[in-house]
Amino acid sequence: MMNSTDSLNPGQRAIIPIAAFTAKGDLSSLAAALDNGLNAGLTINEIKEVLLQMYAYTGFPRSLNGITAFMNVVNDREAAGKLDSQGTDPSPASADKSRAEVGAEIQTLIAGRVLKAEKGNFIAFLPEINVFLQEHLFADVISRDNLSLQDREIATIAALTALGGVEAQLKSHLAGGLNVGLSQQQIGALFTEYGNSVNNSEGQRGEALLAEVLLSRAAD
């Protein structure tokens, strides 16, 4: 989906409550958000990608409940005669690179640096977790190219904001959103939309964390 430099398009705004209500397990609000997402121009496959990605950040139960809710919304819309675009499927996996290579490239792009075992970090403490991150999360899930990296970061930021208690990971993905091309204004607009459609105080907390990230990046 195409972006302007300072705003979110309707589909991107619609992703925010879809991801947030999936994370919260609020299925009635999620159903309305899913319906709105289709009305806003998201394809069925784009929404499927958001819900699939959510399992990595919110757990399989929340993701599966969201997928079931979406299946019901799609069926209801079909019964009402609404024709929604299926959208594109993801491209086949790379035949030239291993999953580890693909995953490491995407992880580095989002993180803005190569992540490796360093004294005192989580990779040094449990190296296998970074294998899972690279070969599964980034290679198997995030590399699926029928949802852009920018849209995926929007979904992740919204979900982590909804979860709460994961400020370190949220700040990491706020930086990741900037690293994949979202502007400061777009992420600010994300939290404005979050406040309007999900929860105002949580949106304000996200804005405060964004300010911290921007201050840290300016000091580097």
PDB file of C-alpha atoms in Angstrom:
ATOM      1  CA  MET A   1       0.000   0.000   0.000  1.00  0.00           C
ATOM      2  CA  MET A   2       1.380   3.430  -0.927  1.00  0.00           C
ATOM      3  CA  ASN A   3       2.165   6.016   1.749  1.00  0.00           C
ATOM      4  CA  SER A   4       2.430   9.773   1.768  1.00  0.00           C
ATOM      5  CA  THR A   5       5.318  11.132   3.780  1.00  0.00           C
ATOM      6  CA  ASP A   6       3.225  12.520   6.640  1.00  0.00           C
ATOM      7  CA  SER A   7      -0.022  10.579   6.864  1.00  0.00           C
ATOM      8  CA  LEU A   8      -1.483   7.104   6.865  1.00  0.00           C
ATOM      9  CA  ASN A   9      -3.791   5.937   4.116  1.00  0.00           C
ATOM     10  CA  PRO A  10      -7.261   4.543   4.962  1.00  0.00           C
ATOM     11  CA  GLY A  11      -6.103   0.930   4.839  1.00  0.00           C
ATOM     12  CA  GLN A  12      -3.205   1.600   7.180  1.00  0.00           C
ATOM     13  CA  ARG A  13      -5.488   3.381   9.634  1.00  0.00           C
ATOM     14  CA  ALA A  14      -7.814   0.368   9.499  1.00  0.00           C
ATOM     15  CA  ILE A  15      -4.963  -2.011  10.378  1.00  0.00           C
ATOM     16  CA  ILE A  16      -4.493  -0.303  13.752  1.00  0.00           C
ATOM     17  CA  PRO A  17      -7.738  -1.366  15.488  1.00  0.00           C
ATOM     18  CA  ILE A  18      -7.613  -4.784  13.797  1.00  0.00           C
ATOM     19  CA  ALA A  19      -4.232  -5.499  15.372  1.00  0.00           C
ATOM     20  CA  ALA A  20      -5.107  -3.870  18.699  1.00  0.00           C
ATOM     21  CA  PHE A  21      -8.430  -5.631  19.237  1.00  0.00           C
ATOM     22  CA  THR A  22      -6.854  -8.952  18.210  1.00  0.00           C
ATOM     23  CA  ALA A  23      -4.221  -8.419  20.885  1.00  0.00           C
ATOM     24  CA  LYS A  24      -6.853  -7.513  23.461  1.00  0.00           C
ATOM     25  CA  GLY A  25      -9.134 -10.423  22.546  1.00  0.00           C
ATOM     26  CA  ASP A  26     -12.066  -8.014  22.141  1.00  0.00           C
ATOM     27  CA  LEU A  27     -13.900  -9.970  19.460  1.00  0.00           C
ATOM     28  CA  SER A  28     -16.992  -7.772  19.130  1.00  0.00           C
ATOM     29  CA  SER A  29     -14.856  -4.673  18.556  1.00  0.00           C
ATOM     30  CA  LEU A  30     -12.587  -6.709  16.282  1.00  0.00           C
ATOM     31  CA  ALA A  31     -15.500  -7.790  14.081  1.00  0.00           C
ATOM     32  CA  ALA A  32     -16.446  -4.159  13.527  1.00  0.00           C
ATOM     33  CA  ALA A  33     -12.808  -3.253  12.820  1.00  0.00           C
ATOM     34  CA  LEU A  34     -12.496  -6.090  10.299  1.00  0.00           C
ATOM     35  CA  ASP A  35     -15.639  -4.973   8.513  1.00  0.00           C
ATOM     36  CA  ASN A  36     -14.306  -1.419   8.433  1.00  0.00           C
ATOM     37  CA  GLY A  37     -10.974  -2.665   7.113  1.00  0.00           C
ATOM     38  CA  LEU A  38     -12.621  -4.232   4.088  1.00  0.00           C
ATOM     39  CA  ASN A  39     -14.689  -1.085   3.571  1.00  0.00           C
ATOM     40  CA  ALA A  40     -11.455   0.937   3.725  1.00  0.00           C
ATOM     41  CA  GLY A  41      -9.980  -1.058   0.843  1.00  0.00           C
ATOM     42  CA  LEU A  42      -7.845  -3.676   2.551  1.00  0.00           C
ATOM     43  CA  THR A  43      -7.948  -6.949   0.665  1.00  0.00           C
ATOM     44  CA  ILE A  44      -8.924 -10.216   2.280  1.00  0.00           C
ATOM     45  CA  ASN A  45      -5.354 -11.470   1.984  1.00  0.00           C
ATOM     46  CA  GLU A  46      -3.884  -8.317   3.544  1.00  0.00           C
ATOM     47  CA  ILE A  47      -6.099  -8.729   6.597  1.00  0.00           C
ATOM     48  CA  LYS A  48      -5.253 -12.435   6.739  1.00  0.00           C
ATOM     49  CA  GLU A  49      -1.574 -11.459   6.853  1.00  0.00           C
ATOM     50  CA  VAL A  50      -2.157  -9.088   9.761  1.00  0.00           C
ATOM     51  CA  LEU A  51      -3.996 -11.794  11.697  1.00  0.00           C
ATOM     52  CA  LEU A  52      -1.392 -14.441  10.863  1.00  0.00           C
ATOM     53  CA  GLN A  53       1.409 -12.139  12.018  1.00  0.00           C
ATOM     54  CA  MET A  54      -0.393 -11.487  15.280  1.00  0.00           C
ATOM     55  CA  TYR A  55       0.324 -15.002  16.565  1.00  0.00           C
ATOM     56  CA  ALA A  56       4.006 -14.072  16.844  1.00  0.00           C
ATOM     57  CA  TYR A  57       3.243 -11.084  19.044  1.00  0.00           C
ATOM     58  CA  THR A  58       0.003 -11.993  20.835  1.00  0.00           C
ATOM     59  CA  GLY A  59       0.031 -15.815  20.815  1.00  0.00           C
ATOM     60  CA  PHE A  60      -1.831 -18.433  18.815  1.00  0.00           C
ATOM     61  CA  PRO A  61      -5.101 -18.211  20.822  1.00  0.00           C
ATOM     62  CA  ARG A  62      -5.594 -14.512  20.052  1.00  0.00           C
ATOM     63  CA  SER A  63      -4.538 -14.981  16.423  1.00  0.00           C
ATOM     64  CA  LEU A  64      -6.803 -17.985  15.860  1.00  0.00           C
ATOM     65  CA  ASN A  65      -9.751 -16.184  17.448  1.00  0.00           C
ATOM     66  CA  GLY A  66      -9.087 -13.241  15.162  1.00  0.00           C
ATOM     67  CA  ILE A  67      -8.905 -15.483  12.101  1.00  0.00           C
ATOM     68  CA  THR A  68     -12.203 -17.112  13.038  1.00  0.00           C
ATOM     69  CA  ALA A  69     -13.804 -13.706  13.563  1.00  0.00           C
ATOM     70  CA  PHE A  70     -12.584 -12.617  10.134  1.00  0.00           C
ATOM     71  CA  MET A  71     -13.888 -15.783   8.491  1.00  0.00           C
ATOM     72  CA  ASN A  72     -17.316 -14.974   9.939  1.00  0.00           C
ATOM     73  CA  VAL A  73     -17.144 -11.363   8.739  1.00  0.00           C
ATOM     74  CA  VAL A  74     -16.190 -12.463   5.214  1.00  0.00           C
ATOM     75  CA  ASN A  75     -18.991 -15.032   5.132  1.00  0.00           C
ATOM     76  CA  ASP A  76     -21.544 -12.471   6.352  1.00  0.00           C
ATOM     77  CA  ARG A  77     -20.445  -9.959   3.736  1.00  0.00           C
ATOM     78  CA  GLU A  78     -20.633 -12.574   0.997  1.00  0.00           C
ATOM     79  CA  ALA A  79     -24.150 -13.501   2.136  1.00  0.00           C
ATOM     80  CA  ALA A  80     -25.075  -9.810   1.954  1.00  0.00           C
ATOM     81  CA  GLY A  81     -23.824  -9.618  -1.630  1.00  0.00           C
ATOM     82  CA  LYS A  82     -20.655  -7.638  -0.907  1.00  0.00           C
ATOM     83  CA  LEU A  83     -17.763  -8.513  -3.183  1.00  0.00           C
ATOM     84  CA  ASP A  84     -14.389  -7.969  -1.514  1.00  0.00           C
ATOM     85  CA  SER A  85     -11.056  -8.205  -3.289  1.00  0.00           C
ATOM     86  CA  GLN A  86      -9.101 -11.357  -2.419  1.00  0.00           C
ATOM     87  CA  GLY A  87      -5.778  -9.657  -3.072  1.00  0.00           C
ATOM     88  CA  THR A  88      -2.472 -11.244  -3.977  1.00  0.00           C
ATOM     89  CA  ASP A  89      -0.762 -14.277  -2.484  1.00  0.00           C
ATOM     90  CA  PRO A  90       2.796 -13.982  -1.152  1.00  0.00           C
ATOM     91  CA  SER A  91       5.622 -14.693  -3.554  1.00  0.00           C
ATOM     92  CA  PRO A  92       7.344 -18.074  -3.292  1.00  0.00           C
ATOM     93  CA  ALA A  93      10.199 -18.329  -0.812  1.00  0.00           C
ATOM     94  CA  SER A  94      13.641 -17.450  -2.132  1.00  0.00           C
ATOM     95  CA  ALA A  95      15.408 -20.312  -3.853  1.00  0.00           C
ATOM     96  CA  ASP A  96      18.770 -18.540  -3.711  1.00  0.00           C
ATOM     97  CA  LYS A  97      18.982 -17.788   0.011  1.00  0.00           C
ATOM     98  CA  SER A  98      18.490 -19.879   3.119  1.00  0.00           C
ATOM     99  CA  ARG A  99      15.807 -19.007   5.639  1.00  0.00           C
ATOM    100  CA  ALA A 100      18.567 -17.901   7.998  1.00  0.00           C
ATOM    101  CA  GLU A 101      19.939 -15.505   5.384  1.00  0.00           C
ATOM    102  CA  VAL A 102      16.533 -14.080   4.495  1.00  0.00           C
ATOM    103  CA  GLY A 103      15.616 -13.688   8.136  1.00  0.00           C
ATOM    104  CA  ALA A 104      18.900 -12.042   9.080  1.00  0.00           C
ATOM    105  CA  GLU A 105      18.506  -9.487   6.284  1.00  0.00           C
ATOM    106  CA  ILE A 106      14.991  -8.511   7.347  1.00  0.00           C
ATOM    107  CA  GLN A 107      15.916  -8.456  11.039  1.00  0.00           C
ATOM    108  CA  THR A 108      18.866  -6.173  10.288  1.00  0.00           C
ATOM    109  CA  LEU A 109      16.716  -3.836   8.214  1.00  0.00           C
ATOM    110  CA  ILE A 110      14.076  -3.478  10.933  1.00  0.00           C
ATOM    111  CA  ALA A 111      16.585  -3.268  13.796  1.00  0.00           C
ATOM    112  CA  GLY A 112      18.843  -0.867  11.934  1.00  0.00           C
ATOM    113  CA  ARG A 113      21.889  -2.950  12.826  1.00  0.00           C
ATOM    114  CA  VAL A 114      23.094  -6.532  12.918  1.00  0.00           C
ATOM    115  CA  LEU A 115      21.803  -8.249  16.050  1.00  0.00           C
ATOM    116  CA  LYS A 116      24.243 -10.727  17.535  1.00  0.00           C
ATOM    117  CA  ALA A 117      25.300 -12.184  20.845  1.00  0.00           C
ATOM    118  CA  GLU A 118      26.845  -9.455  22.979  1.00  0.00           C
ATOM    119  CA  LYS A 119      27.699  -9.407  26.655  1.00  0.00           C
ATOM    120  CA  GLY A 120      24.522  -9.064  28.685  1.00  0.00           C
ATOM    121  CA  ASN A 121      21.992  -9.309  25.836  1.00  0.00           C
ATOM    122  CA  PHE A 122      19.224 -11.853  25.348  1.00  0.00           C
ATOM    123  CA  ILE A 123      20.911 -13.497  22.360  1.00  0.00           C
ATOM    124  CA  ALA A 124      24.001 -14.295  24.401  1.00  0.00           C
ATOM    125  CA  PHE A 125      21.811 -15.631  27.208  1.00  0.00           C
ATOM    126  CA  LEU A 126      19.692 -17.860  24.915  1.00  0.00           C
ATOM    127  CA  PRO A 127      21.130 -18.038  21.377  1.00  0.00           C
ATOM    128  CA  GLU A 128      18.337 -20.282  20.064  1.00  0.00           C
ATOM    129  CA  ILE A 129      15.812 -17.459  20.361  1.00  0.00           C
ATOM    130  CA  ASN A 130      17.566 -15.519  17.630  1.00  0.00           C
ATOM    131  CA  VAL A 131      17.542 -18.603  15.395  1.00  0.00           C
ATOM    132  CA  PHE A 132      13.777 -18.753  15.846  1.00  0.00           C
ATOM    133  CA  LEU A 133      13.433 -15.014  15.241  1.00  0.00           C
ATOM    134  CA  GLN A 134      15.464 -15.104  12.046  1.00  0.00           C
ATOM    135  CA  GLU A 135      14.362 -18.400  10.516  1.00  0.00           C
ATOM    136  CA  HIS A 136      10.731 -18.331  11.553  1.00  0.00           C
ATOM    137  CA  LEU A 137       9.416 -14.874  12.447  1.00  0.00           C
ATOM    138  CA  PHE A 138      11.390 -12.901   9.881  1.00  0.00           C
ATOM    139  CA  ALA A 139      11.909 -15.531   7.152  1.00  0.00           C
ATOM    140  CA  ASP A 140       8.624 -17.448   7.346  1.00  0.00           C
ATOM    141  CA  VAL A 141       6.244 -14.647   8.352  1.00  0.00           C
ATOM    142  CA  ILE A 142       7.576 -11.124   7.880  1.00  0.00           C
ATOM    143  CA  SER A 143       9.122 -11.897   4.477  1.00  0.00           C
ATOM    144  CA  ARG A 144       5.678 -12.644   3.015  1.00  0.00           C
ATOM    145  CA  ASP A 145       5.477  -9.777   0.570  1.00  0.00           C
ATOM    146  CA  ASN A 146       1.725  -9.357   0.097  1.00  0.00           C
ATOM    147  CA  LEU A 147       1.793  -6.998   3.079  1.00  0.00           C
ATOM    148  CA  SER A 148       4.487  -4.336   3.132  1.00  0.00           C
ATOM    149  CA  LEU A 149       7.064  -4.035   5.891  1.00  0.00           C
ATOM    150  CA  GLN A 150       5.628  -0.638   6.767  1.00  0.00           C
ATOM    151  CA  ASP A 151       2.136  -2.070   7.170  1.00  0.00           C
ATOM    152  CA  ARG A 152       3.540  -4.969   9.197  1.00  0.00           C
ATOM    153  CA  GLU A 153       5.264  -2.549  11.571  1.00  0.00           C
ATOM    154  CA  ILE A 154       2.021  -0.580  11.925  1.00  0.00           C
ATOM    155  CA  ALA A 155       0.270  -3.794  12.934  1.00  0.00           C
ATOM    156  CA  THR A 156       3.023  -4.772  15.370  1.00  0.00           C
ATOM    157  CA  ILE A 157       3.154  -1.336  16.996  1.00  0.00           C
ATOM    158  CA  ALA A 158      -0.619  -1.317  17.453  1.00  0.00           C
ATOM    159  CA  ALA A 159      -0.624  -4.823  18.938  1.00  0.00           C
ATOM    160  CA  LEU A 160       2.205  -4.102  21.367  1.00  0.00           C
ATOM    161  CA  THR A 161       0.507  -0.875  22.427  1.00  0.00           C
ATOM    162  CA  ALA A 162      -2.634  -2.874  23.184  1.00  0.00           C
ATOM    163  CA  LEU A 163      -0.771  -5.572  25.105  1.00  0.00           C
ATOM    164  CA  GLY A 164       0.925  -3.193  27.519  1.00  0.00           C
ATOM    165  CA  GLY A 165       3.856  -4.136  29.712  1.00  0.00           C
ATOM    166  CA  VAL A 166       6.117  -4.595  26.684  1.00  0.00           C
ATOM    167  CA  GLU A 167       7.597  -1.113  26.480  1.00  0.00           C
ATOM    168  CA  ALA A 168      11.080  -2.288  25.483  1.00  0.00           C
ATOM    169  CA  GLN A 169       9.698  -4.255  22.538  1.00  0.00           C
ATOM    170  CA  LEU A 170       7.356  -1.413  21.577  1.00  0.00           C
ATOM    171  CA  LYS A 171      10.214   1.083  21.540  1.00  0.00           C
ATOM    172  CA  SER A 172      12.217  -1.347  19.420  1.00  0.00           C
ATOM    173  CA  HIS A 173       9.407  -1.520  16.873  1.00  0.00           C
ATOM    174  CA  LEU A 174       8.877   2.233  16.908  1.00  0.00           C
ATOM    175  CA  ALA A 175      12.496   2.486  15.814  1.00  0.00           C
ATOM    176  CA  GLY A 176      11.847  -0.372  13.395  1.00  0.00           C
ATOM    177  CA  GLY A 177       8.954   1.509  11.832  1.00  0.00           C
ATOM    178  CA  LEU A 178      11.253   4.460  11.208  1.00  0.00           C
ATOM    179  CA  ASN A 179      13.924   2.120   9.823  1.00  0.00           C
ATOM    180  CA  VAL A 180      11.547   0.671   7.208  1.00  0.00           C
ATOM    181  CA  GLY A 181      10.416   4.097   6.028  1.00  0.00           C
ATOM    182  CA  LEU A 182       7.542   5.252   8.199  1.00  0.00           C
ATOM    183  CA  SER A 183       7.918   8.908   9.056  1.00  0.00           C
ATOM    184  CA  GLN A 184       7.737  10.427  12.520  1.00  0.00           C
ATOM    185  CA  GLN A 185       4.463  12.035  11.424  1.00  0.00           C
ATOM    186  CA  GLN A 186       3.014   8.723  10.292  1.00  0.00           C
ATOM    187  CA  ILE A 187       3.784   7.032  13.597  1.00  0.00           C
ATOM    188  CA  GLY A 188       2.309  10.019  15.390  1.00  0.00           C
ATOM    189  CA  ALA A 189      -0.794   9.612  13.224  1.00  0.00           C
ATOM    190  CA  LEU A 190      -0.845   5.921  14.170  1.00  0.00           C
ATOM    191  CA  PHE A 191      -1.185   6.828  17.848  1.00  0.00           C
ATOM    192  CA  THR A 192      -3.784   9.488  17.093  1.00  0.00           C
ATOM    193  CA  GLU A 193      -5.854   6.878  15.267  1.00  0.00           C
ATOM    194  CA  TYR A 194      -5.231   4.403  18.066  1.00  0.00           C
ATOM    195  CA  GLY A 195      -6.520   6.916  20.589  1.00  0.00           C
ATOM    196  CA  ASN A 196      -9.618   7.587  18.519  1.00  0.00           C
ATOM    197  CA  SER A 197     -10.486   3.985  17.651  1.00  0.00           C
ATOM    198  CA  VAL A 198      -9.078   1.881  20.499  1.00  0.00           C
ATOM    199  CA  ASN A 199      -8.017   3.623  23.729  1.00  0.00           C
ATOM    200  CA  ASN A 200      -6.943   7.225  24.247  1.00  0.00           C
ATOM    201  CA  SER A 201      -4.695   6.737  27.279  1.00  0.00           C
ATOM    202  CA  GLU A 202      -2.863   3.852  25.584  1.00  0.00           C
ATOM    203  CA  GLY A 203      -2.385   6.018  22.515  1.00  0.00           C
ATOM    204  CA  GLN A 204      -0.933   8.804  24.630  1.00  0.00           C
ATOM    205  CA  ARG A 205       1.458   6.353  26.248  1.00  0.00           C
ATOM    206  CA  GLY A 206       2.583   5.295  22.794  1.00  0.00           C
ATOM    207  CA  GLU A 207       3.205   8.928  21.855  1.00  0.00           C
ATOM    208  CA  ALA A 208       5.376   9.355  24.952  1.00  0.00           C
ATOM    209  CA  LEU A 209       7.432   6.292  24.024  1.00  0.00           C
ATOM    210  CA  LEU A 210       7.805   7.614  20.462  1.00  0.00           C
ATOM    211  CA  ALA A 211       9.208  10.859  21.888  1.00  0.00           C
ATOM    212  CA  GLU A 212      11.750   8.830  23.871  1.00  0.00           C
ATOM    213  CA  VAL A 213      12.786   6.915  20.748  1.00  0.00           C
ATOM    214  CA  LEU A 214      13.161  10.093  18.705  1.00  0.00           C
ATOM    215  CA  LEU A 215      15.242  11.712  21.438  1.00  0.00           C
ATOM    216  CA  SER A 216      17.515   8.680  21.624  1.00  0.00           C
ATOM    217  CA  ARG A 217      17.981   8.583  17.848  1.00  0.00           C
ATOM    218  CA  ALA A 218      18.800  12.308  17.789  1.00  0.00           C
ATOM    219  CA  ALA A 219      21.488  11.761  20.419  1.00  0.00           C
ATOM    220  CA  ASP A 220      23.192   8.936  18.469  1.00  0.00           C
TER     221      ASP A 220
END
